Backbone as CSV, one residue per row, in Angstrom:
resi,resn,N_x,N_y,N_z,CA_x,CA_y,CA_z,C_x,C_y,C_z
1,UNK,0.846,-1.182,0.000,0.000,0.000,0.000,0.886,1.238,0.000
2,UNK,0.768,2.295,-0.544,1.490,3.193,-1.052,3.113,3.346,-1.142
3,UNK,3.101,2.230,-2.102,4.104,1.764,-2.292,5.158,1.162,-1.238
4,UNK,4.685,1.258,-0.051,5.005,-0.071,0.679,4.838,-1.060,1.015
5,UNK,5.254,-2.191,1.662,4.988,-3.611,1.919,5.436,-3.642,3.484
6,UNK,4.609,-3.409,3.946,3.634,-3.730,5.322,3.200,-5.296,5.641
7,UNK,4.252,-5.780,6.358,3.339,-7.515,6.884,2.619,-7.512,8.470
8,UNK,1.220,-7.475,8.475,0.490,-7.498,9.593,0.015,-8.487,10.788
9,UNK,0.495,-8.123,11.649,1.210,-9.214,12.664,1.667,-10.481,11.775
10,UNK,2.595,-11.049,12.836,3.590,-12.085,12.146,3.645,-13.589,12.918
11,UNK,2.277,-14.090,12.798,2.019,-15.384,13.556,3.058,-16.570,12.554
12,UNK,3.661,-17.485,13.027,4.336,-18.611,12.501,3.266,-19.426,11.357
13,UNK,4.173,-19.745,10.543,5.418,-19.685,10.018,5.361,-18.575,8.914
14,UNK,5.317,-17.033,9.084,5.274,-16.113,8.146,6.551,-16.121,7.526
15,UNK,7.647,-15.957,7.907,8.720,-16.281,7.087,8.783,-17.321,5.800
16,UNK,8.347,-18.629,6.515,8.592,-19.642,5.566,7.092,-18.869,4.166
17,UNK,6.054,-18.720,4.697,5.065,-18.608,3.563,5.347,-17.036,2.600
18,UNK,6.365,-16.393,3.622,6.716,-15.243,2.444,7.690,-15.751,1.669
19,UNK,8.147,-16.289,1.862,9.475,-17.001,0.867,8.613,-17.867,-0.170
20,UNK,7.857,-18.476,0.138,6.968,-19.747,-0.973,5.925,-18.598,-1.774
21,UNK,5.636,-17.465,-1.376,5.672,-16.460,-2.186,6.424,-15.501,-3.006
22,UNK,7.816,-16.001,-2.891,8.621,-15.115,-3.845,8.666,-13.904,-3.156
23,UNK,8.652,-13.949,-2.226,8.466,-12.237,-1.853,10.310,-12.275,-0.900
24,UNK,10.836,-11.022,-1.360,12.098,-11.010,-0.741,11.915,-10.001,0.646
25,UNK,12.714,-10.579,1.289,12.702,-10.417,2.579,13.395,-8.847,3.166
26,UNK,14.367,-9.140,2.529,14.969,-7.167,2.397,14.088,-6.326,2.220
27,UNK,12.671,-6.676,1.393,12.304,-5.657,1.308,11.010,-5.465,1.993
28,UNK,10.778,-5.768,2.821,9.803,-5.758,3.969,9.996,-4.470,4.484
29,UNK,9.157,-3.300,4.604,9.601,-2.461,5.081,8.493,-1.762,6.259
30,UNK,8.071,-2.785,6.990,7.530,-2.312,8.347,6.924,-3.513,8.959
31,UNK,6.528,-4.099,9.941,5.560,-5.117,10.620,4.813,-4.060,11.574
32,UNK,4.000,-4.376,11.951,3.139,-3.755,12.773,1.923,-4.994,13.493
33,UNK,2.323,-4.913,14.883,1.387,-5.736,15.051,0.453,-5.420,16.145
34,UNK,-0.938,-6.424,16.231,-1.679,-5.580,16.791,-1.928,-6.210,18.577
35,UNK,-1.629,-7.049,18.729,-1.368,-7.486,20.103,-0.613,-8.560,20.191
36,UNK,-0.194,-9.262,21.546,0.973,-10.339,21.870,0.568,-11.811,22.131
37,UNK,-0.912,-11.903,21.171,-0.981,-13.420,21.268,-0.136,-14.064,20.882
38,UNK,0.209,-15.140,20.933,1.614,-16.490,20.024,1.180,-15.900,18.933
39,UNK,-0.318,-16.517,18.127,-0.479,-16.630,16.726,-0.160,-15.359,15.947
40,UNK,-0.108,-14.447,16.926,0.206,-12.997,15.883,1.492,-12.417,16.244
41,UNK,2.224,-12.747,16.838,3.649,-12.449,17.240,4.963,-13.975,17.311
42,UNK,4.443,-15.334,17.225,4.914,-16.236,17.670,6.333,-16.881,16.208
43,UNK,6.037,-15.838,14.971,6.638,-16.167,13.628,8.045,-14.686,14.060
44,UNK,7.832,-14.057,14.692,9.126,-12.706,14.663,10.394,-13.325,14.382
45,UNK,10.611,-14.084,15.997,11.889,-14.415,15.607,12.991,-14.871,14.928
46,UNK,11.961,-16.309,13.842,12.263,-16.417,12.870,12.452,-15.593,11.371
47,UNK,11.489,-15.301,11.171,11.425,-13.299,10.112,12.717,-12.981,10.419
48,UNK,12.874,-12.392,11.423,14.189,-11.437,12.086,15.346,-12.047,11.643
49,UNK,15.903,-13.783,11.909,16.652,-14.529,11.905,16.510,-14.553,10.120
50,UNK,15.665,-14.646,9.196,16.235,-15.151,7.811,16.097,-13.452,7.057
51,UNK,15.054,-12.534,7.818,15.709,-11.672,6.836,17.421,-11.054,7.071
52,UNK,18.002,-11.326,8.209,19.442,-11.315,8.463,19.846,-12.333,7.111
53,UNK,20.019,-13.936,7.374,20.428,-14.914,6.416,20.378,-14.199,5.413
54,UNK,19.127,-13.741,4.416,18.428,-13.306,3.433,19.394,-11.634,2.733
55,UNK,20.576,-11.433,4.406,21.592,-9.922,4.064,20.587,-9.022,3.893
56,UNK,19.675,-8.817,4.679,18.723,-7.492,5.085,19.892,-6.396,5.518
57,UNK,20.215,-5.397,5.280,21.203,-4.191,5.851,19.884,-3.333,6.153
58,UNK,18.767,-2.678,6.037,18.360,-1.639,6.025,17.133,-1.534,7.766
59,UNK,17.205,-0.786,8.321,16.656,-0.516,9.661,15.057,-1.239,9.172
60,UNK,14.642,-2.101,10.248,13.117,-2.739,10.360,12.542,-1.891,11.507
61,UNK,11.469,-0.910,11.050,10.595,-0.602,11.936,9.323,-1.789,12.346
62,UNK,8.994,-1.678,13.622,8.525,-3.212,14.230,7.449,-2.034,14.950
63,UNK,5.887,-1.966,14.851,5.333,-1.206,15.946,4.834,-2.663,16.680
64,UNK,4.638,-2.449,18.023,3.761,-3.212,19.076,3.338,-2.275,19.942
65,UNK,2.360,-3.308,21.099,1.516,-2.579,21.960,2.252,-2.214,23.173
66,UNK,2.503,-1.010,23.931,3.774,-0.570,25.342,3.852,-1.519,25.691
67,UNK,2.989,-2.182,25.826,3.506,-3.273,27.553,4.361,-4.359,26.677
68,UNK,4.652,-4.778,25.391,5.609,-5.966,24.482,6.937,-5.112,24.265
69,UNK,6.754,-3.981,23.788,8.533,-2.962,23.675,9.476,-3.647,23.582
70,UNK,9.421,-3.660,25.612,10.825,-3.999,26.890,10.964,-5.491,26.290
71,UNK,9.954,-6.234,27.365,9.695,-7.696,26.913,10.468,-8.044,25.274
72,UNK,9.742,-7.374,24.355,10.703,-8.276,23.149,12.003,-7.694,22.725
73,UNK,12.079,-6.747,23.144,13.582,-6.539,23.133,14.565,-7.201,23.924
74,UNK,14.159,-7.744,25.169,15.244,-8.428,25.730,14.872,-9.814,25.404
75,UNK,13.964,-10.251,24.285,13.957,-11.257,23.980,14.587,-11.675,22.760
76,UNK,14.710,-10.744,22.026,15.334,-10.373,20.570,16.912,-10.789,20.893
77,UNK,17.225,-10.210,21.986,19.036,-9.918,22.553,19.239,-11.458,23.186
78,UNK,18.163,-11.738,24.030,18.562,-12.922,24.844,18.661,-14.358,23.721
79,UNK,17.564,-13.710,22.245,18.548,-15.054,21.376,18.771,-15.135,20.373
80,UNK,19.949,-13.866,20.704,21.303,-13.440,19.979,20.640,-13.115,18.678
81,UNK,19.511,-11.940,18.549,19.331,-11.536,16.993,19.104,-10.356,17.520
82,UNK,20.398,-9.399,18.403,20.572,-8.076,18.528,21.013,-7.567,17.207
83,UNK,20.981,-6.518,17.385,21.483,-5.662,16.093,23.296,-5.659,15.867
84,UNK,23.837,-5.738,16.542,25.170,-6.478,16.613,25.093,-8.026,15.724
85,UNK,24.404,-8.825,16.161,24.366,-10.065,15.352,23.622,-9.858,14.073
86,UNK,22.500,-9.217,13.614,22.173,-8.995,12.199,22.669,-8.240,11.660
87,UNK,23.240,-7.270,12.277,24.073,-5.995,11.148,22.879,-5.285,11.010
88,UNK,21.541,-5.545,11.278,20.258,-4.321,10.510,19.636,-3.993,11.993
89,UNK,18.806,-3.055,12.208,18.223,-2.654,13.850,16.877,-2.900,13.241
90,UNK,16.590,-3.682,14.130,14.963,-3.720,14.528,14.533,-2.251,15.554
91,UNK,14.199,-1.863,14.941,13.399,-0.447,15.685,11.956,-0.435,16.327
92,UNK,11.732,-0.951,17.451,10.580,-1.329,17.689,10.343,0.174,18.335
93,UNK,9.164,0.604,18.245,8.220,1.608,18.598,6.709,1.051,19.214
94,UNK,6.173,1.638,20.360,4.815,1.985,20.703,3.781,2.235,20.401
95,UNK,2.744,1.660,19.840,1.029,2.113,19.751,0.907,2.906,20.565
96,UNK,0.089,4.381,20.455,-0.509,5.219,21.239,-1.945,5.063,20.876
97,UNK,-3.212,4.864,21.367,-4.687,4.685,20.653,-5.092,5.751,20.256
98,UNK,-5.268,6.017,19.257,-5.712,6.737,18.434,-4.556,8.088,17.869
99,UNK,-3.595,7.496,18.318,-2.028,8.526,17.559,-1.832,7.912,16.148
100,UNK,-1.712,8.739,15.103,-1.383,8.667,13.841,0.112,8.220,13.322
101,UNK,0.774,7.378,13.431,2.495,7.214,12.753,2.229,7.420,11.135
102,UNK,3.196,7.942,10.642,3.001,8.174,9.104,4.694,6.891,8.639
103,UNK,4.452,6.789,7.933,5.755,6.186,6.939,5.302,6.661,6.129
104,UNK,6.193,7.999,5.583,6.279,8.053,3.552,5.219,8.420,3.324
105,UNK,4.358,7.751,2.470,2.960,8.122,1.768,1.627,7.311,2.577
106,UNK,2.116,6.629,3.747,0.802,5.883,4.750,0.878,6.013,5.917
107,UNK,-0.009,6.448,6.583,-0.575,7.269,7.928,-1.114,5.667,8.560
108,UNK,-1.021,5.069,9.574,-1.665,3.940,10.263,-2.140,4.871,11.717
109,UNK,-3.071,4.680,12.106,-3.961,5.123,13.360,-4.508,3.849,14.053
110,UNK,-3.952,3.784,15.370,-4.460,2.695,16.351,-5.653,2.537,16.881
111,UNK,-6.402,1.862,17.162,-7.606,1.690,17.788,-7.996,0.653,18.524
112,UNK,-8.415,1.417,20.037,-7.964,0.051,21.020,-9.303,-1.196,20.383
113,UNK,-9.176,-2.286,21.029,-10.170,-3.622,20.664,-10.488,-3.931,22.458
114,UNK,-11.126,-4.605,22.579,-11.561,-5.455,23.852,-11.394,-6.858,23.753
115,UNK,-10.880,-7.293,22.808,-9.872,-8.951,22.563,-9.196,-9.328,24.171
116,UNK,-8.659,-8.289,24.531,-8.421,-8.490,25.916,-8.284,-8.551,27.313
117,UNK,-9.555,-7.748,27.126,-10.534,-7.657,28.346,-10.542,-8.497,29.505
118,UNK,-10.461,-9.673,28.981,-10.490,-10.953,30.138,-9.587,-11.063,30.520
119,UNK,-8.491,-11.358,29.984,-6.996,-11.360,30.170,-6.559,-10.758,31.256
120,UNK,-7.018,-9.290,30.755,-6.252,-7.872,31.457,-7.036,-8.468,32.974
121,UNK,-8.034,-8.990,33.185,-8.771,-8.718,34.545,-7.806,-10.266,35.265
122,UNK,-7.910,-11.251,34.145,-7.479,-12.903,34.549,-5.965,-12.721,35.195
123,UNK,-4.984,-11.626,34.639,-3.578,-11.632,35.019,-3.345,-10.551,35.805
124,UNK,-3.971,-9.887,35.660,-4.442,-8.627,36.901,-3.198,-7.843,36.068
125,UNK,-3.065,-7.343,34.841,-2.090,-6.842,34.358,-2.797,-5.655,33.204
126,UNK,-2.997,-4.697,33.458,-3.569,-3.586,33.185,-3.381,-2.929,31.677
127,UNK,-1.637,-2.951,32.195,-1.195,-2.323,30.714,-1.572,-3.088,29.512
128,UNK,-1.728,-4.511,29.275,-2.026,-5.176,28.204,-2.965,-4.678,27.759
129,UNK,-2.505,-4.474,25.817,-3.410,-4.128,24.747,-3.820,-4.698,23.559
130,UNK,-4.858,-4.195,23.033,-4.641,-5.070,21.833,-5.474,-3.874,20.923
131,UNK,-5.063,-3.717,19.304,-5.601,-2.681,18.770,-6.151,-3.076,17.348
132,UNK,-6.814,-2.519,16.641,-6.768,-2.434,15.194,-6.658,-1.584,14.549
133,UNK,-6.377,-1.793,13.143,-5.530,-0.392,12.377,-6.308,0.205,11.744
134,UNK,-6.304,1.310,11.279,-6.640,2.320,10.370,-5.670,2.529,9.511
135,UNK,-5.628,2.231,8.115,-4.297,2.865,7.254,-4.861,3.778,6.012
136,UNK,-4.542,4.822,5.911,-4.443,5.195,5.096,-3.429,5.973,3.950
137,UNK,-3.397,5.753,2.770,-2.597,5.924,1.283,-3.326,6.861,0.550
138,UNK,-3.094,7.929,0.561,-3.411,8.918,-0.933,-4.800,9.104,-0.089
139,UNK,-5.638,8.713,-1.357,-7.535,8.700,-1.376,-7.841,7.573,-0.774
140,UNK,-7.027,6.549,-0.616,-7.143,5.067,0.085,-7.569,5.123,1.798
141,UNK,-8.481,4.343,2.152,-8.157,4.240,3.342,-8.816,2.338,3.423
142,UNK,-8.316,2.461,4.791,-8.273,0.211,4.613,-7.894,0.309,6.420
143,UNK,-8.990,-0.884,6.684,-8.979,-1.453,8.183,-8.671,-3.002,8.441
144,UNK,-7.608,-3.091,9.160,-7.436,-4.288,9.665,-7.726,-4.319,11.239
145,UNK,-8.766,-5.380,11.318,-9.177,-5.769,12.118,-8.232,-6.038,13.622
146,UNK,-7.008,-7.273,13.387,-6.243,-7.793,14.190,-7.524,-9.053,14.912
147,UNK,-7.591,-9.208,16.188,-8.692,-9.957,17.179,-8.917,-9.257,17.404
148,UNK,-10.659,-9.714,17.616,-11.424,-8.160,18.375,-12.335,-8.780,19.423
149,UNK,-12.936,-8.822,20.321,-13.339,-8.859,21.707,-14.731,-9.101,21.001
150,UNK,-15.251,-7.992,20.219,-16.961,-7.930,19.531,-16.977,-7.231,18.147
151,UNK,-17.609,-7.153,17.486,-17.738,-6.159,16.396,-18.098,-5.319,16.525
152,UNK,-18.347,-4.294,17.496,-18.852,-3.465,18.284,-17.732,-2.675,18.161
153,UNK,-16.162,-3.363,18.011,-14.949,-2.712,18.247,-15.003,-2.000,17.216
154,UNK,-15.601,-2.275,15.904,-15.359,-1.538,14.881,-16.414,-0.187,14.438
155,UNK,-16.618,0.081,15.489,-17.650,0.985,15.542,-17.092,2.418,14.822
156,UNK,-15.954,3.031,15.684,-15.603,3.971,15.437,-15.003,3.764,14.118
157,UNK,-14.210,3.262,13.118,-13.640,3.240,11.975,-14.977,2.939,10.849
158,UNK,-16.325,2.788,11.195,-16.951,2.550,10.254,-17.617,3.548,9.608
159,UNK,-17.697,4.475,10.483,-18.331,6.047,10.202,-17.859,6.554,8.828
160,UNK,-17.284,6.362,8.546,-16.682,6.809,7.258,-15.998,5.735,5.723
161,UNK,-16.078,5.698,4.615,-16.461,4.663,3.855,-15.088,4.013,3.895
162,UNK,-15.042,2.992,3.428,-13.849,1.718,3.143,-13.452,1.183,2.210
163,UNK,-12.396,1.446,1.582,-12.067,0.582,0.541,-11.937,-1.037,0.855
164,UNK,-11.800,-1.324,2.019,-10.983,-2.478,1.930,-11.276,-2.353,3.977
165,UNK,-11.697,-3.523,4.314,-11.930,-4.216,5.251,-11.298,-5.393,5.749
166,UNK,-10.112,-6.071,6.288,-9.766,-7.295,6.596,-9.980,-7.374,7.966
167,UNK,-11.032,-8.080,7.818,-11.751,-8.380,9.402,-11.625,-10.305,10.001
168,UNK,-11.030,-10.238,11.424,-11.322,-11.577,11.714,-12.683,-12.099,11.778
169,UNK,-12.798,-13.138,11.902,-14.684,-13.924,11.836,-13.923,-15.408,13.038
170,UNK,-13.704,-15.479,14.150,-13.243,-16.193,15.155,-14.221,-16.169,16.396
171,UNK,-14.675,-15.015,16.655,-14.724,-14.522,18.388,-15.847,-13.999,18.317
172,UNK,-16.652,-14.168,17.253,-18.079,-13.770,17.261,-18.674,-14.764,15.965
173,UNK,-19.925,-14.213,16.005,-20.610,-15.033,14.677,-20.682,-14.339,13.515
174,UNK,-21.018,-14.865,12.126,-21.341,-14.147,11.488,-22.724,-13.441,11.140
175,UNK,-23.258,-13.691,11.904,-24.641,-12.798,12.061,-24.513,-11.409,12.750
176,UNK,-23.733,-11.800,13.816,-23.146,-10.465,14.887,-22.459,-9.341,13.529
177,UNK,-21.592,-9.884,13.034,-20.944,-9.322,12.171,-21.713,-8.692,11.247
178,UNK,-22.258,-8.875,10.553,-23.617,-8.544,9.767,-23.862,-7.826,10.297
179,UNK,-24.749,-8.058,11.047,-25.258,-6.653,11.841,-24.455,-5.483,12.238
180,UNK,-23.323,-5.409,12.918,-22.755,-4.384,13.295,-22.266,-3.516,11.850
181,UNK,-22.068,-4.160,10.393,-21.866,-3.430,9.623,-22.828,-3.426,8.554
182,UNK,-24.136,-3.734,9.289,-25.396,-2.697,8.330,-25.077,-1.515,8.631
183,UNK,-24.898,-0.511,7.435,-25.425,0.954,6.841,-24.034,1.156,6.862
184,UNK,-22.601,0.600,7.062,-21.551,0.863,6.365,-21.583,0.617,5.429
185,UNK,-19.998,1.630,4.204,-20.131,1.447,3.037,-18.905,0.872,2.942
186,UNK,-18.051,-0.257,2.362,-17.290,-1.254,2.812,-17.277,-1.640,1.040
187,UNK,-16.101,-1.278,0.244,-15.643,-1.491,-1.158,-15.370,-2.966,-1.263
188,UNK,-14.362,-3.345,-0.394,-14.263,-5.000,-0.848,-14.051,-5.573,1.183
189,UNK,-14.874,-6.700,1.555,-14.734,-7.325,2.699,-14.008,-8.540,3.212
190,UNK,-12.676,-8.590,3.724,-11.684,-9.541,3.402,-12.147,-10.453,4.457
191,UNK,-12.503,-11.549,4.710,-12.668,-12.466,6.424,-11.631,-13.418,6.506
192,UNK,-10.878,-13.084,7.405,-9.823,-14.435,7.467,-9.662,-14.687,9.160
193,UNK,-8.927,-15.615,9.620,-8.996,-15.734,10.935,-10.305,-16.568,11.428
194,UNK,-10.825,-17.534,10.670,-11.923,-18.301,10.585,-12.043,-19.297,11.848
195,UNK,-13.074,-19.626,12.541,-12.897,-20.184,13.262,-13.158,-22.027,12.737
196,UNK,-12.644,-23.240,12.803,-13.036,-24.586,11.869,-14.361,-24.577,11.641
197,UNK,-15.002,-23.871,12.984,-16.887,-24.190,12.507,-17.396,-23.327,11.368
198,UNK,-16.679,-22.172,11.718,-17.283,-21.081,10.594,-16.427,-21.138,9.083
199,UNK,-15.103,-21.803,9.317,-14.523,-22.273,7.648,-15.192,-23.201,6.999
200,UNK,-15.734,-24.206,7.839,-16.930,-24.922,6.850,-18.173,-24.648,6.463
201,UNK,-18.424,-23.331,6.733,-19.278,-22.537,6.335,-19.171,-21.746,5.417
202,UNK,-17.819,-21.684,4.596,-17.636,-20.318,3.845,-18.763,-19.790,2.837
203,UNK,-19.704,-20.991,1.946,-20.347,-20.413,1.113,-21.605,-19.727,1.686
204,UNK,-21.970,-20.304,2.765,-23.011,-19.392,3.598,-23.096,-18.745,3.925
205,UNK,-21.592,-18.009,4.966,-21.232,-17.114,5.491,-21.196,-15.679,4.746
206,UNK,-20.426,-16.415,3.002,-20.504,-15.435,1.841,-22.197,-14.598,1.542
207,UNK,-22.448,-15.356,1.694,-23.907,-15.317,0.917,-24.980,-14.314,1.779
208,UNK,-24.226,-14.704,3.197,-24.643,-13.854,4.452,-24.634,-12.507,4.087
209,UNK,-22.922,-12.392,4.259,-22.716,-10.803,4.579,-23.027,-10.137,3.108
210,UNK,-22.779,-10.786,1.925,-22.986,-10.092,0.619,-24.377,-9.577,0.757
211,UNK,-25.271,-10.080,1.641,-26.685,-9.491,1.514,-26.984,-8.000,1.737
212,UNK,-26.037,-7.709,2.433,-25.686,-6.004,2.975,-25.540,-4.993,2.246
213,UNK,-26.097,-3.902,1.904,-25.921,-3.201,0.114,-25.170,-2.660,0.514
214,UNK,-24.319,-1.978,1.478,-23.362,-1.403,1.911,-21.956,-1.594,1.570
215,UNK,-21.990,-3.140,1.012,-20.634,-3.628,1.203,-20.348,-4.392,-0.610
216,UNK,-19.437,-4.041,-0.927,-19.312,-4.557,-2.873,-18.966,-5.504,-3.037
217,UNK,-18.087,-6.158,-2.302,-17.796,-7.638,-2.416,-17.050,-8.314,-1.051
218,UNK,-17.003,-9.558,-1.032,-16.819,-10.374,-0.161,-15.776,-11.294,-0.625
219,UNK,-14.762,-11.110,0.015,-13.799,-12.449,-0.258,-13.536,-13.153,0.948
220,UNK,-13.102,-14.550,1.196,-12.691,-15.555,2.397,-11.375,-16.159,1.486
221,UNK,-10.185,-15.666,1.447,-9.386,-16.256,1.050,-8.211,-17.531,2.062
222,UNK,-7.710,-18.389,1.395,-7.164,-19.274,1.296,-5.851,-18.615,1.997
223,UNK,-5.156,-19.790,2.558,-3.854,-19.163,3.383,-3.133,-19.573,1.996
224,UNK,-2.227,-18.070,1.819,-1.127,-18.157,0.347,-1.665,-17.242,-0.987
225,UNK,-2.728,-17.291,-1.074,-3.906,-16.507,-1.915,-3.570,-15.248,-1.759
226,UNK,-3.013,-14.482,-3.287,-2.976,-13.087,-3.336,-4.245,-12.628,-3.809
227,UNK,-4.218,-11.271,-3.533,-5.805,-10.901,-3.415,-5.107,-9.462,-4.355
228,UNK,-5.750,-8.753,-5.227,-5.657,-7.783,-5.842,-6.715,-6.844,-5.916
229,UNK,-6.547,-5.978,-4.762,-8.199,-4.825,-4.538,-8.418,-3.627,-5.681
């Protein structure tokens, strides 16, 4: 997206499936992720480790949520893929909710989720976050979901129209979903993050949300599947 290549959170094995995509690793030029479950953070270290192999030289900006920073930085060092051992710096930076970071020609804006609501109360650990993105390019603008607590989370980013939607379908139904984005206007609707009950549902699920005049098309793509909006 405006002329960068942005990989959004980096659950295992993202390395290996960007490579079986031809996609070179040098030129990755941001991760951003949206909270510290395994599945969306549990692929870094490896990434980190082959885009080094791969002779990455150029600085990796890495955003996460405050309370991961500290934590993965002394986890980065403790196995040995400091910036001394790759030759390139991982630059990890902070989510602020609702602070704007720009790279170049794309603006990303945070937005907290309730994905971890339970958590935060279960570990009695406060600072834990979890967010979804807002990006926008030029006339472009595009929401990634990350996990979300309800669809309710997407309240505030819907007010205004969408090119491009990549929303999980895991942690709610697709009826819930439906509903929360009647009378948005939503250009193309990406669902991935399927839960097994609701992947054997895909043609229904399709058939569901396409009912919505709000929204132009519906895709459920395949893990590996390039998508061209």
């Amino acid at each position: 997206v405006g002329g960068k290549r942005i990989l959004l959170d980096a659950g295992e094995p993202c390395s290996a499936q960007l490579l079986a995509l031809g996609f070179r690793l040098p030129n990755l030029d941001a991760i951003w992720i949206t909270h510290a479950h395994a599945d969306h953070i549990g692929g870094l270290p490896l990434l980190i480790q082959a885009s080094w192999l791969h002779n990455r030289s150029q600085p990796l900006p890495l955003g996460v949520p405050q309370h991961l920073a500290g934590p993965l930085r002394a986890w980065l060092d403790s196995i040995l893929l400091s910036s001394e051992v790759t030759r390139f710096p991982v630059e990890i930076f902070s989510w602020q909710s609702g602070k704007a970071r720009v790279m170049d020609t794309v603006e990303v804006r945070p937005f907290p989720t309730t994905h971890l609501n339970g958590l935060r109360k279960l570990t009695g650990n406060s600072q834990v976050e979890s967010f979804l993105f807002e990006i926008r390019a030029g006339e472009s603008r595009f929401v990634y979901s990350g996990d979300l607590g309800a669809p309710s989370d997407l309240k505030e980013v819907l007010k205004e129209p969408l090119d491009l939607l990549i929303c999980e379908l895991s942690h709610f139904t697709p009826e819930e979903l439906a509903s929360e984005l009647r009378g948005a206007r939503i250009g193309t609707l990406c669902l991935t993050h399927l839960s097994t009950e609701f992947d054997e549902r895909r043609g229904e699920i399709q058939m569901l949300i396409e009912r919505e005049p709000g929204i132009d098309s519906v895709y459920l793509p395949d893990d590996g599947e390039k998508i061209d909006f």
